[in-house]
Every structure is written in structure tokens, then in C-alpha cells.
Short mmCIF file of C-alpha atoms in Angstrom, two decimals:
data_model
loop_
_atom_site.label_atom_id
_atom_site.label_comp_id
_atom_site.label_asym_id
_atom_site.label_seq_id
_atom_site.Cartn_x
_atom_site.Cartn_y
_atom_site.Cartn_z
CA MET A 1266 19.31 23.60 183.23
CA GLU A 1267 15.83 22.40 183.97
CA ALA A 1268 14.37 20.42 181.12
CA LYS A 1269 11.06 21.49 179.61
CA LYS A 1270 8.09 20.04 181.45
CA LEU A 1271 5.80 17.53 179.81
CA ASN A 1272 2.05 18.05 179.62
CA LEU A 1273 0.34 14.73 180.11
CA THR A 1274 -3.18 13.40 180.43
CA LEU A 1275 -3.44 10.57 182.92
CA ASN A 1276 -6.34 8.17 183.00
CA ILE A 1277 -6.04 6.48 186.36
CA TRP A 1278 -8.14 3.66 187.75
CA ARG A 1279 -9.99 4.73 190.88
CA GLN A 1280 -11.79 2.15 192.99
CA LYS A 1281 -12.92 2.68 196.56
CA ASN A 1282 -12.50 -0.92 197.71
CA SER A 1283 -12.68 -4.52 196.53
CA LYS A 1284 -16.45 -4.52 196.54
CA SER A 1285 -17.13 -1.29 194.70
CA VAL A 1286 -17.08 -0.73 190.96
CA GLY A 1287 -14.10 1.22 189.73
CA SER A 1288 -13.63 3.55 186.78
CA PHE A 1289 -11.00 5.71 185.13
CA ALA A 1290 -10.57 9.30 186.25
CA GLU A 1291 -8.79 11.86 184.10
CA TYR A 1292 -6.03 14.11 185.44
CA LYS A 1293 -3.94 16.70 183.64
CA VAL A 1294 -0.39 17.00 184.91
CA GLN A 1295 2.77 18.94 184.15
CA VAL A 1296 5.83 16.97 185.01
CA SER A 1297 9.60 17.15 184.67
CA PRO A 1298 11.02 14.54 182.29
CA ASP A 1299 13.53 13.65 185.03
CA ALA A 1300 10.77 12.66 187.46
CA SER A 1301 10.02 9.00 187.95
CA PHE A 1302 6.53 7.71 187.32
CA LEU A 1303 5.89 7.31 191.04
CA GLU A 1304 7.24 10.80 191.80
CA MET A 1305 4.70 12.11 189.29
CA LEU A 1306 1.95 10.29 191.20
CA ASP A 1307 3.32 11.72 194.49
CA GLU A 1308 3.08 15.23 193.06
CA LEU A 1309 -0.39 14.59 191.73
CA ASN A 1310 -1.44 13.26 195.14
CA ASN A 1311 -0.11 16.40 196.76
CA THR A 1312 -2.33 18.58 194.58
CA LEU A 1313 -5.32 16.28 195.14
CA GLU A 1314 -4.86 16.38 198.91
CA LEU A 1315 -4.68 20.17 198.86
CA LYS A 1316 -8.10 20.14 197.19
CA GLY A 1317 -9.36 17.82 199.89
CA GLU A 1318 -9.58 14.84 197.55
CA GLU A 1319 -8.33 11.41 198.55
CA ALA A 1320 -4.87 10.42 197.33
CA ILE A 1321 -4.51 7.87 194.56
CA HIS A 1322 -3.47 4.72 196.38
CA PHE A 1323 -0.52 2.77 194.99
CA GLU A 1324 2.21 0.72 196.59
CA SER A 1325 5.94 1.30 196.65
CA ASP A 1326 8.77 0.69 199.05
CA CYS A 1327 12.45 0.77 198.09
CA ARG A 1328 12.01 2.69 194.80
CA GLU A 1329 15.28 1.15 193.69
CA GLY A 1330 13.76 -1.66 191.63
CA ILE A 1331 14.65 -4.44 194.03
CA CYS A 1332 11.74 -5.01 196.40
CA GLY A 1333 8.85 -5.88 194.08
CA THR A 1334 6.30 -3.78 195.95
CA CYS A 1335 5.41 -1.35 193.19
CA GLY A 1336 3.45 -2.52 190.22
CA LEU A 1337 1.17 -0.68 187.86
CA VAL A 1338 -0.13 -1.55 184.45
CA ILE A 1339 0.86 1.41 182.29
CA ASN A 1340 -0.58 1.62 178.80
CA GLY A 1341 -1.32 -2.10 179.00
CA HIS A 1342 2.15 -3.14 180.15
CA ALA A 1343 2.92 -4.37 183.65
CA HIS A 1344 5.65 -2.05 185.03
CA GLY A 1345 5.30 0.16 181.96
CA PRO A 1346 6.61 -0.02 178.42
CA LEU A 1347 10.33 -0.51 179.09
CA PRO A 1348 11.75 -4.03 179.46
CA LYS A 1349 13.31 -5.39 182.66
CA ILE A 1350 12.48 -2.59 185.06
CA ALA A 1351 9.97 -2.16 187.89
CA THR A 1352 7.51 0.74 187.82
CA CYS A 1353 9.66 2.79 190.20
CA GLN A 1354 12.51 2.79 187.68
CA LEU A 1355 10.37 4.21 184.88
CA HIS A 1356 11.08 7.86 184.18
CA MET A 1357 8.86 10.38 182.47
CA ARG A 1358 11.41 11.10 179.75
CA ASN A 1359 10.17 7.91 178.16
CA PHE A 1360 6.85 9.62 177.39
CA LYS A 1361 6.07 12.33 174.84
CA ASP A 1362 4.68 15.77 175.51
CA GLY A 1363 0.89 15.73 175.11
CA GLU A 1364 0.63 11.97 175.54
CA THR A 1365 -2.30 10.24 177.21
CA ILE A 1366 -1.30 7.52 179.67
CA TRP A 1367 -3.57 4.79 181.03
CA VAL A 1368 -2.75 3.53 184.52
CA GLU A 1369 -4.40 0.42 185.93
CA PRO A 1370 -3.82 -1.96 188.83
CA PHE A 1371 -2.52 -5.51 188.32
CA ARG A 1372 -5.69 -7.32 187.30
CA ALA A 1373 -6.28 -10.93 188.35
CA LYS A 1374 -8.98 -12.83 190.21
CA ALA A 1375 -6.38 -13.88 192.76
CA PHE A 1376 -5.21 -10.25 193.21
CA PRO A 1377 -8.31 -8.41 194.46
CA VAL A 1378 -8.12 -4.62 194.33
CA ILE A 1379 -7.77 -3.12 197.81
CA LYS A 1380 -8.04 0.47 196.66
CA ASP A 1381 -7.31 2.29 193.39
CA LEU A 1382 -4.03 0.83 192.11
CA MET A 1383 -3.31 -1.21 195.22
CA VAL A 1384 -3.96 -4.95 194.99
CA ASP A 1385 -3.78 -7.77 197.50
CA ARG A 1386 -0.90 -10.04 196.48
CA SER A 1387 -0.84 -12.05 199.69
CA GLY A 1388 -1.66 -15.15 197.60
CA PHE A 1389 2.05 -15.22 196.75
CA ASP A 1390 2.88 -15.45 200.45
CA VAL A 1391 0.49 -18.36 200.84
CA ILE A 1392 2.21 -20.15 197.94
CA LEU A 1393 5.61 -19.56 199.54
CA GLN A 1394 4.36 -20.84 202.88
CA ALA A 1395 3.44 -24.08 201.11
CA GLY A 1396 6.99 -24.81 200.02
CA GLY A 1397 9.26 -21.82 199.56
CA TYR A 1398 11.73 -22.95 202.20
CA VAL A 1399 14.22 -25.63 203.14
CA SER A 1400 13.25 -27.24 206.41
CA ILE A 1401 16.12 -29.69 206.79
CA ASN A 1402 19.01 -28.64 208.96
CA THR A 1403 22.05 -28.35 206.75
CA GLY A 1404 24.43 -27.77 209.62
CA GLY A 1405 27.01 -25.03 209.84
CA VAL A 1406 28.15 -22.99 206.89
CA PRO A 1407 30.71 -24.98 204.90
CA ASP A 1408 33.53 -23.42 202.97
CA GLY A 1409 32.23 -22.09 199.66
CA ASN A 1410 34.85 -24.03 197.69
CA ALA A 1411 33.92 -27.29 199.40
CA ILE A 1412 30.48 -27.50 197.79
CA PRO A 1413 30.88 -28.97 194.32
CA ILE A 1414 28.19 -27.20 192.32
CA GLN A 1415 28.79 -26.47 188.66
CA LYS A 1416 28.86 -22.83 187.69
CA GLU A 1417 26.07 -23.37 185.14
CA VAL A 1418 23.82 -24.85 187.79
CA SER A 1419 24.46 -22.20 190.42
CA SER A 1420 23.90 -19.50 187.81
CA LEU A 1421 20.54 -20.99 186.84
CA ALA A 1422 19.54 -21.15 190.51
CA MET A 1423 20.59 -17.54 191.04
CA ASP A 1424 18.70 -16.44 187.92
CA ALA A 1425 15.56 -18.12 189.26
CA ALA A 1426 16.11 -16.59 192.69
CA ALA A 1427 16.22 -13.12 191.13
CA CYS A 1428 12.40 -13.17 191.13
CA ILE A 1429 11.16 -10.35 193.38
CA GLY A 1430 7.60 -11.68 193.57
CA CYS A 1431 5.98 -8.53 192.21
CA GLY A 1432 3.20 -10.30 190.35
CA ALA A 1433 3.80 -8.73 186.92
CA CYS A 1434 3.71 -12.24 185.41
CA VAL A 1435 0.18 -12.74 186.71
CA ALA A 1436 -0.91 -9.30 185.57
CA SER A 1437 0.41 -9.75 182.04
CA CYS A 1438 -0.90 -13.30 181.56
CA LYS A 1439 -4.23 -13.59 179.77
CA ASN A 1440 -5.08 -16.47 182.11
CA ALA A 1441 -3.76 -14.67 185.21
CA SER A 1442 -1.45 -17.61 185.77
CA ALA A 1443 1.25 -17.51 188.43
CA MET A 1444 3.35 -20.20 186.76
CA LEU A 1445 6.42 -18.00 186.21
CA PHE A 1446 6.53 -16.93 189.86
CA VAL A 1447 5.93 -20.41 191.26
CA SER A 1448 8.35 -22.05 188.83
CA ALA A 1449 11.08 -19.57 189.75
CA LYS A 1450 10.62 -20.39 193.42
CA VAL A 1451 10.49 -24.13 192.72
CA SER A 1452 13.59 -23.95 190.51
CA GLN A 1453 15.80 -22.02 192.88
CA TYR A 1454 15.55 -24.94 195.31
CA ALA A 1455 15.26 -27.81 192.81
CA LEU A 1456 18.61 -26.88 191.28
CA LEU A 1457 20.63 -26.92 194.49
CA PRO A 1458 21.56 -29.77 196.88
CA GLN A 1459 19.78 -28.20 199.85
CA GLY A 1460 16.50 -28.36 197.98
CA GLN A 1461 16.64 -32.06 197.07
CA PRO A 1462 15.05 -33.76 200.12
CA GLU A 1463 11.82 -31.79 199.71
CA ARG A 1464 11.97 -31.34 195.96
CA TYR A 1465 8.91 -33.30 194.87
CA ARG A 1466 6.82 -32.62 197.95
CA ARG A 1467 7.51 -28.92 197.42
CA VAL A 1468 6.38 -28.73 193.81
CA GLU A 1469 3.19 -30.67 194.50
CA ARG A 1470 2.27 -28.46 197.44
CA MET A 1471 3.05 -25.17 195.77
CA VAL A 1472 1.15 -26.06 192.59
CA LYS A 1473 -1.84 -27.21 194.63
CA VAL A 1474 -1.97 -23.96 196.58
CA MET A 1475 -1.50 -21.95 193.39
CA ASP A 1476 -4.50 -23.69 191.82
CA ASP A 1477 -6.62 -23.36 194.96
CA LEU A 1478 -6.04 -19.62 195.10
CA GLY A 1479 -7.59 -19.16 191.68
CA PHE A 1480 -4.53 -18.45 189.55
CA GLY A 1481 -5.07 -19.57 185.96
CA SER A 1482 -3.33 -22.18 183.87
CA CYS A 1483 -0.33 -21.70 181.63
CA THR A 1484 -0.91 -21.76 177.88
CA ASN A 1485 2.66 -20.93 176.89
CA THR A 1486 2.18 -17.43 175.52
CA TYR A 1487 5.27 -16.16 177.38
CA ALA A 1488 3.84 -12.70 178.07
CA CYS A 1489 5.12 -13.24 181.63
CA GLU A 1490 8.75 -13.48 180.57
CA ALA A 1491 8.39 -10.45 178.30
CA GLU A 1492 7.02 -8.27 181.13
CA CYS A 1493 9.09 -9.64 184.01
CA PRO A 1494 11.21 -6.85 185.54
CA LYS A 1495 13.90 -9.39 186.39
CA GLY A 1496 13.83 -11.30 183.11
CA ILE A 1497 12.89 -14.65 184.70
CA SER A 1498 12.98 -17.27 181.96
CA VAL A 1499 10.02 -19.48 181.03
CA THR A 1500 12.41 -22.45 181.03
CA ASN A 1501 11.69 -22.45 184.77
CA ILE A 1502 8.10 -23.32 183.92
CA ALA A 1503 9.31 -26.30 181.88
CA ARG A 1504 11.47 -27.38 184.82
CA MET A 1505 8.54 -27.11 187.20
CA ASN A 1506 6.28 -29.10 184.89
CA ARG A 1507 8.93 -31.81 184.65
CA ASP A 1508 9.31 -31.94 188.43
CA PHE A 1509 5.55 -31.96 188.85
CA MET A 1510 5.25 -34.99 186.55
CA MET A 1511 8.06 -36.75 188.41
CA ALA A 1512 6.38 -35.92 191.70
CA LYS A 1513 3.24 -37.71 190.59
CA ILE A 1514 5.34 -40.84 190.16
CA LYS A 1515 7.75 -40.44 193.07
CA SER A 1516 5.90 -38.64 195.82
CA LYS A 1517 4.67 -40.58 198.79
CA GLU A 1518 2.03 -38.01 199.50
CA VAL A 1519 -1.31 -38.44 197.80
CA GLU A 1520 -2.82 -35.02 198.48
CA VAL A 1521 -1.87 -32.18 200.78
CA MET B 571 25.34 -0.64 187.74
CA PHE B 572 25.95 1.43 184.60
CA GLU B 573 22.62 0.22 183.23
CA ILE B 574 20.85 1.28 186.43
CA TYR B 575 22.53 4.66 186.20
CA GLU B 576 21.38 5.13 182.64
CA THR B 577 17.81 4.14 183.52
CA ILE B 578 17.68 6.76 186.26
CA THR B 579 19.53 9.67 184.69
CA GLY B 580 18.92 9.08 181.00
CA GLU B 581 22.63 9.55 180.29
CA ASN B 582 25.14 7.03 179.06
CA PRO B 583 27.97 6.88 181.64
CA TYR B 584 30.36 5.54 179.00
CA LYS B 585 29.96 8.81 177.10
CA SER B 586 29.27 11.56 179.65
CA PRO B 587 30.78 11.91 183.12
CA MET B 588 28.70 10.40 185.93
CA MET B 589 26.85 12.77 188.22
CA ILE B 590 27.52 11.86 191.82
CA TYR B 591 25.98 13.51 194.84
CA PRO B 592 25.59 12.64 198.53
CA ALA B 593 22.25 11.31 199.68
CA PRO B 594 20.80 10.32 203.03
CA HIS B 595 21.01 6.55 203.04
CA TYR B 596 20.44 5.10 206.49
CA THR B 597 20.37 6.29 210.05
CA MET B 598 23.00 4.82 212.30
CA GLY B 599 21.82 2.96 215.36
CA GLY B 600 18.35 1.64 216.07
CA LEU B 601 16.19 0.20 218.79
CA TRP B 602 17.93 -0.92 221.94
CA VAL B 603 18.11 -4.70 222.39
CA ASP B 604 19.86 -7.03 224.81
CA TYR B 605 22.31 -9.75 223.79
CA ASN B 606 19.37 -11.97 222.84
CA LEU B 607 18.08 -9.25 220.50
CA MET B 608 15.06 -8.65 222.72
CA SER B 609 13.97 -5.05 223.20
CA ASN B 610 12.87 -3.56 226.51
CA VAL B 611 9.39 -4.90 225.71
CA PRO B 612 9.44 -8.55 226.83
CA GLY B 613 8.91 -10.87 223.87
CA LEU B 614 9.51 -8.17 221.27
CA PHE B 615 12.63 -9.11 219.34
CA VAL B 616 14.24 -6.67 216.93
CA LEU B 617 16.32 -8.07 214.08
CA GLY B 618 18.59 -6.64 211.43
CA GLU B 619 19.30 -2.97 211.08
CA ALA B 620 16.18 -2.06 213.04
CA ASN B 621 18.23 -2.72 216.17
CA PHE B 622 21.30 -0.80 217.31
CA SER B 623 23.60 -3.68 218.10
CA ASP B 624 25.99 -3.86 215.14
CA HIS B 625 26.41 -0.28 214.01
CA GLY B 626 29.22 1.64 215.54
CA ALA B 627 29.70 5.27 214.77
CA ASN B 628 29.90 4.14 211.16
CA ARG B 629 27.66 2.09 209.00
CA LEU B 630 29.65 0.22 206.41
CA GLY B 631 28.34 -0.87 203.03
CA ALA B 632 26.26 -4.07 202.96
CA SER B 633 25.53 -3.79 206.69
CA ALA B 634 21.87 -4.45 205.97
CA LEU B 635 22.61 -7.86 204.47
CA MET B 636 25.25 -8.74 207.01
CA GLN B 637 23.19 -7.88 210.04
CA GLY B 638 20.02 -9.41 208.67
CA LEU B 639 21.82 -12.68 208.00
CA ALA B 640 23.79 -12.72 211.25
CA ASP B 641 20.77 -11.96 213.43
CA GLY B 642 18.50 -14.29 211.47
CA TYR B 643 20.85 -17.25 211.15
CA PHE B 644 23.02 -17.19 214.22
CA VAL B 645 21.20 -15.41 217.00
CA ILE B 646 17.43 -15.53 216.84
CA PRO B 647 16.96 -19.32 216.25
CA TYR B 648 18.52 -19.87 219.68
CA THR B 649 17.42 -16.88 221.71
CA MET B 650 13.78 -16.81 220.64
CA GLY B 651 13.39 -20.52 221.35
CA ASN B 652 14.81 -19.86 224.79
CA TYR B 653 12.26 -17.13 225.39
CA LEU B 654 9.35 -19.22 224.12
CA ALA B 655 10.39 -22.15 226.33
CA GLY B 656 9.85 -20.01 229.41
CA ASP B 657 6.56 -18.59 228.24
CA LYS B 658 3.17 -20.27 228.26
CA PRO B 659 1.22 -18.69 225.41
CA THR B 660 -2.42 -18.28 226.25
CA LEU B 661 -5.25 -16.98 224.15
CA VAL B 662 -5.28 -13.21 224.28
CA LYS B 663 -8.67 -11.66 223.88
CA THR B 664 -9.48 -8.19 222.63
CA ASP B 665 -11.35 -7.36 225.85
CA HIS B 666 -8.04 -7.36 227.73
CA PRO B 667 -7.77 -3.94 229.44
CA GLU B 668 -4.35 -3.29 227.88
CA PHE B 669 -5.69 -4.04 224.41
CA GLU B 670 -8.68 -1.78 224.94
CA LYS B 671 -6.41 0.99 226.15
CA VAL B 672 -4.13 0.81 223.11
CA ALA B 673 -7.03 0.45 220.67
CA LYS B 674 -8.54 3.61 222.13
CA GLU B 675 -5.25 5.46 221.87
CA VAL B 676 -4.93 4.54 218.19
CA LYS B 677 -8.52 5.54 217.48
CA ASP B 678 -8.08 8.85 219.27
CA LEU B 679 -4.88 9.60 217.39
CA THR B 680 -6.57 8.77 214.07
CA ASN B 681 -9.53 11.00 214.85
CA LYS B 682 -7.27 13.80 216.00
CA LEU B 683 -5.24 13.64 212.79
CA LEU B 684 -8.32 13.56 210.59
CA SER B 685 -10.02 16.42 212.42
CA ILE B 686 -7.25 19.01 211.88
CA LYS B 687 -8.32 19.74 208.28
CA GLY B 688 -5.67 22.38 207.74
CA LYS B 689 -4.00 23.72 204.63
CA ARG B 690 -0.74 21.80 204.28
CA THR B 691 -0.20 18.25 203.04
CA VAL B 692 1.70 15.54 204.87
CA ASP B 693 4.18 15.38 201.99
CA ASP B 694 4.85 19.12 202.19
CA LEU B 695 5.56 19.00 205.93
CA HIS B 696 7.64 15.84 205.55
CA LYS B 697 9.82 17.60 202.98
CA GLN B 698 10.23 20.59 205.29
CA LEU B 699 11.43 18.28 208.06
CA GLY B 700 13.77 16.54 205.61
CA ARG B 701 15.27 19.88 204.60
CA ILE B 702 15.93 20.83 208.23
CA MET B 703 17.64 17.49 208.90
CA TRP B 704 19.64 17.75 205.66
CA ASP B 705 20.89 21.24 206.52
CA ASN B 706 22.06 20.67 210.09
CA VAL B 707 22.05 17.00 211.04
CA GLY B 708 24.08 15.56 208.18
CA MET B 709 27.70 14.40 208.57
CA GLY B 710 28.91 17.82 209.70
CA ARG B 711 27.13 19.26 212.73
CA ASN B 712 27.79 22.06 215.18
CA GLU B 713 26.27 23.24 218.42
CA ALA B 714 24.53 26.32 217.06
CA GLY B 715 23.06 24.41 214.11
CA LEU B 716 21.82 21.56 216.26
CA LYS B 717 20.20 23.87 218.80
CA LYS B 718 18.48 25.72 215.99
CA THR B 719 17.39 22.43 214.47
CA ILE B 720 15.69 21.23 217.63
CA GLU B 721 13.73 24.50 217.72
CA GLN B 722 12.84 24.20 214.04
CA ILE B 723 11.67 20.61 214.39
CA ARG B 724 9.40 21.59 217.27
CA GLN B 725 8.01 24.41 215.14
CA VAL B 726 7.23 22.13 212.19
CA LYS B 727 5.68 19.65 214.57
CA GLU B 728 3.47 22.37 215.98
CA GLU B 729 2.58 23.48 212.47
CA PHE B 730 1.74 19.86 211.63
CA TRP B 731 -0.69 19.47 214.52
CA LYS B 732 -2.36 22.77 213.63
CA ASN B 733 -2.35 22.85 209.89
CA VAL B 734 -2.08 19.41 208.28
CA THR B 735 -4.78 18.14 205.95
CA ILE B 736 -5.57 14.45 205.63
CA PRO B 737 -8.40 13.62 203.23
CA GLY B 738 -10.32 10.36 203.49
CA SER B 739 -11.40 8.46 206.55
CA GLY B 740 -9.95 6.15 209.15
CA ASP B 741 -12.34 3.34 208.31
CA ASP B 742 -10.56 1.90 205.29
CA VAL B 743 -7.11 1.98 203.70
CA ASN B 744 -5.79 5.53 203.83
CA GLN B 745 -2.18 5.93 202.76
CA THR B 746 -2.16 9.65 203.59
CA LEU B 747 -3.14 8.79 207.15
CA GLU B 748 -0.43 6.11 207.27
CA ARG B 749 2.18 8.62 206.12
CA ALA B 750 0.95 11.17 208.68
CA GLY B 751 1.41 8.64 211.47
CA ARG B 752 4.92 7.93 210.28
CA LEU B 753 5.73 11.64 210.09
CA VAL B 754 4.65 12.02 213.71
CA ASP B 755 7.30 9.40 214.53
CA TYR B 756 9.89 11.16 212.38
CA PHE B 757 9.46 14.38 214.34
CA GLU B 758 10.39 12.44 217.43
CA LEU B 759 13.28 10.58 215.78
CA GLY B 760 14.66 13.74 214.16
CA GLU B 761 14.62 15.61 217.41
CA LEU B 762 16.29 12.75 219.24
CA MET B 763 19.00 12.50 216.57
CA ALA B 764 19.73 16.21 216.93
CA LEU B 765 19.71 15.94 220.71
CA ASP B 766 22.09 12.99 220.70
CA ALA B 767 24.41 14.80 218.28
CA LEU B 768 24.36 17.84 220.55
CA ASP B 769 25.13 15.73 223.59
CA ARG B 770 28.12 13.95 222.06
CA LYS B 771 30.87 16.54 222.21
CA GLU B 772 33.36 14.71 220.02
CA SER B 773 33.66 13.63 216.40
CA CYS B 774 33.46 9.98 215.48
CA GLY B 775 32.46 8.11 212.34
CA GLY B 776 29.42 9.58 210.66
CA HIS B 777 29.10 12.16 213.43
CA PHE B 778 31.44 15.06 212.71
CA ARG B 779 31.07 17.85 215.23
CA GLU B 780 32.76 20.77 213.53
CA GLU B 781 34.04 22.09 216.87
CA TYR B 782 35.98 18.88 217.48
CA GLN B 783 38.57 18.35 214.78
CA PHE B 784 42.31 18.33 214.39
CA GLU B 785 44.03 21.16 212.55
CA ASP B 786 44.08 19.15 209.34
CA GLY B 787 40.33 18.55 209.54
CA GLU B 788 40.42 14.96 210.81
CA ALA B 789 37.79 13.84 213.30
CA LYS B 790 38.77 14.29 216.95
CA ARG B 791 37.42 11.61 219.25
CA ASP B 792 37.20 11.92 222.99
CA ASP B 793 37.56 8.38 224.28
CA GLU B 794 37.86 9.47 227.85
CA ASN B 795 34.38 10.95 228.05
CA TYR B 796 32.44 9.43 225.19
CA SER B 797 33.48 5.82 224.89
CA TYR B 798 29.89 4.64 225.28
CA VAL B 799 26.78 3.80 223.31
CA ALA B 800 23.98 6.25 224.01
CA ALA B 801 20.68 4.46 224.65
CA TRP B 802 17.89 7.00 225.01
CA GLU B 803 14.83 5.92 226.91
CA PHE B 804 11.55 7.52 225.93
CA ALA B 805 10.13 9.41 228.90
CA GLY B 806 7.22 11.31 227.40
CA GLU B 807 7.00 13.99 224.74
CA ASN B 808 10.31 15.84 224.17
CA LYS B 809 11.86 13.91 227.06
CA TRP B 810 14.46 11.19 226.99
CA ASN B 811 16.67 9.62 229.63
CA LEU B 812 20.21 8.73 228.68
CA HIS B 813 21.59 5.29 229.53
CA LYS B 814 25.27 4.87 228.81
CA GLU B 815 26.50 1.47 227.68
CA GLU B 816 30.22 1.53 228.16
CA LEU B 817 32.47 0.28 225.38
CA LYS B 818 35.17 -1.94 226.87
CA TYR B 819 38.05 -3.04 224.71
CA GLU B 820 40.10 -5.95 225.93
CA TYR B 821 42.29 -6.81 222.98
CA VAL B 822 42.08 -3.81 220.71
CA LYS B 823 43.82 -0.61 221.63
CA GLN B 824 41.86 2.52 220.80
CA ALA B 825 43.74 4.71 218.38
CA ILE B 826 43.17 7.61 216.06
CA ARG B 827 41.84 6.45 212.75
CA SER B 828 43.66 7.91 209.83
CA TYR B 829 43.02 7.35 206.16
CA LYS B 830 46.25 9.03 205.20
#
């Protein structure tokens, strides 16, 4: 049996490009509670296009919560009100009939709006290019049991590597800081043997690029962890800060 | 997994039975490449599931990871270096005649798409194509269905070029235009999939031709005539040339696969 449709008022941010001034536009929609948030936007776009209006631009790819492409600020929360999910995994049954929903792009100086709800997150790629890799040749693949890594350590590295780089941490931080993202990337290498040779060089370079791109500083409010769809822990930030301090003592490089 | 299920369906799988249904997941096959993973365009390498090399008639679970890792770790670091060593990269300018030709083609296509200004959305037509593929080019296929499908796809394609509406312009980001371009490709891919399925008069893996089965419903292969990979070369609209890449088994003996 088809569930009763919800009547919703959507206030969606419309902005022609990075240079123009944006504003909210109001749309009334009727949607099935089983629809996902993005499916609702697809339907709305279909009706807009039929009227000859431009579609609301937003990004998505896998729609399975694993790629990190989607990202909307819904009622003030990055990826919507539910914890530990990406926008694509948010379903309309979590909203009430007659509710008004506010939809905005991820807002940060380092994430300029491209159009409507679509932002340019290529800054994250630039940060990764500065150190998100292992450039030493580790030879062939050894037997898994031959690498003595404690379970606790490998688990921490895997938890850090769960970051999908969506940028929700930046969007939810009052300073638009990218510390959670960068620290997750730094940690996933710093915890494992393969990451050791470049450990201190890596953290210095990535932090430098992060600062240069205009991401803010961390003031330990932990909004990032609360909104992160993958539940990345702020203890990664502590680890990165520790490595960064050590790098200042150990690193041979003065500046990159 | 149970958590994911609950997020999507809103039902607790520990309390109510799970709803399971088939869904289109991936297409088998991909772009033709040589042993170095280079396509028929020199210098254009195709990695992971975008190429055809590792899928057989079946695509097994986790193929995406496996092929991405295998191609990325074990093949491309050696073959691409080999290609680059024999190539002297020079500065390519945008006034190169080939560049100008392609740029004009893209501009013309964009203008053509934007000028149709019909009454149906890209999404609507995309769903119609999806429905056609779902009905007749799923796991089970038959000659009549496939022939009908090819006709239907050509009809939707015609409808698309006459009656699609794409708001916005081609001067800035336009996701509707992007989707339209992709749908144009899907018409081609869908038709080719149907054509290939029609051409292969046997059942194997994910391709079950209803006419070719044993009495108990098991897939009936025809190794004598169809033990090859079909590589279709694009030869203009609605035209493809078939190249057969023979499958030679030296150590393994071909046999009927039975799950019984």
C-alpha cells in the first residue's frame, strides 16, 4: 500500500554562479515518505524543467552513502538531521507533513558555490596532492599475517580511512576548518608502517596547503565529529597536532 | 548491513522480513583494450570496470574493487610507463585542427540539444529507456523481445531528438544538459547491448536466451560457435562491426556449469 504523501515547503538556495548573489526560493512539493531527499529534488527538478525553469543544481553520484559527492545543509545540519549518514541516505519519512525545510549548500570560503547547491570542493584534492599518498616503493604484497600490526592500531587506521572527503566537517564548523578531514588523512598513514618515512613531511605539507587554501582554524567545538557521516573521531585532530609539533622539531624541511 | 537496510526502508529487519528485489547493478563488459589496457585510441588507457578485460559472461561480487586494484597496481604502472617512454610529449595548442574540429562538434551538439525546446524532460525519457531495457534486456532475453527492443529504443531516441526540453544555457554549468548528453550515449549503449544479445544465440552467465536452455531450465551454451568475446567497433550511427576475440583454453576443459 502506498503511504500517504507528505506536503512540504522547501526553501532552497538558488545562486546562478560564484559571483552572483544568491537567495532562497520557495517550492511546494508533495512527496512519498519512502522517497529519498535527492529523489524528491529529482522530482522537483522534473516539474521545474517542464515549466522551462532551470533545474536546481546539486551533486550526487553513488547514492549509496559511500562516495562523498552529495552534501547539502538541511535545516542547518550538514547531510541533514540524522547522524552518520550522507544526504543521499536521508529519507522523507524523517520529516513531518506540513513541515518547512531549509536547504543550503556547504558554506565555506574555501568551498565557493558553483551553482545553487553545488560547491567547489577541489581544495580537498589539492590537500591530498600535498601528502595523501605513500611514495616509497614497498615492494610486492607480503602475506597479511607476516605484517605485525596490532589490531587496535589497524582498526584506528581503518577508522581514519573511512573518511569519504565530503566536506561536511568544513560546512558544520563555525570556522570552516578542514582539520577533521586533514587529520583523518594524516592519521591513516601515520598509524601504519608504510606511512612512517614521510610522516612528518606529510603533516607539514598538508597543514600548510590547508592554511593556504583559506580553511579556518580549529577551536575544538567538535561540530565536525557530530555531523560527520562516517563518524570520524576528533582524536585524529589531536594526533595530527601532535605530529605537527613533532614535525617542527624533526623535519629537515624548513618550508614547502 | 542491517543498519543500512533500516535507513533505506524504515523497517527493522530483526522484526519484519526483509524485502528483497532484483535491481540493475552493472553492465557486463566495457571498452575494448589490449593487454596493456590501452584502448584503440593510442595513449588512452582504460582501467577498472570501464574496460572489458576481466568480466566474462558473469560479473562476480566485488569485481569493481578487484579489477580496480589489479589494473591499478599490477598492470598500469608498467604499461603506461612503456607507452610514455616511446612518446615525446609536446605542447598541444587549441588551434590544432583536430582540436578545433572536436570543439566545433561539441558546440554544435550542445546548440542542437538546447534548440529542441520540446515537451518532455531528460529524466522522463531516461526512465522510458530504462523501462524498455528492464523489460527485455535483463537476465532473460528472447529474439522477439530483443528485436522489439531495438525498435523501441530507436523510437525513444527519435522522440528525444524531437521533443526533449533542456532549460538553461550551454555557457555555464548545466546539469540537465550533462544528463542529456549522457542519455544520448545510453541510447547507443542500450541498442548495442540488445544487438549483441540478439547476435549471441546461446545462453551463458548473465545472458540467458530463453530459446537456448536445457529441459530443466539450465543455461545452454554453444561453445562451438560462440566461444569468443564480442568486440563491437563503432562504425557510425546504428552501425557496428563485430570483431571476434577467440577464447582459447589450454588447461581448463570447458564443461557445463551446474549449481545442482
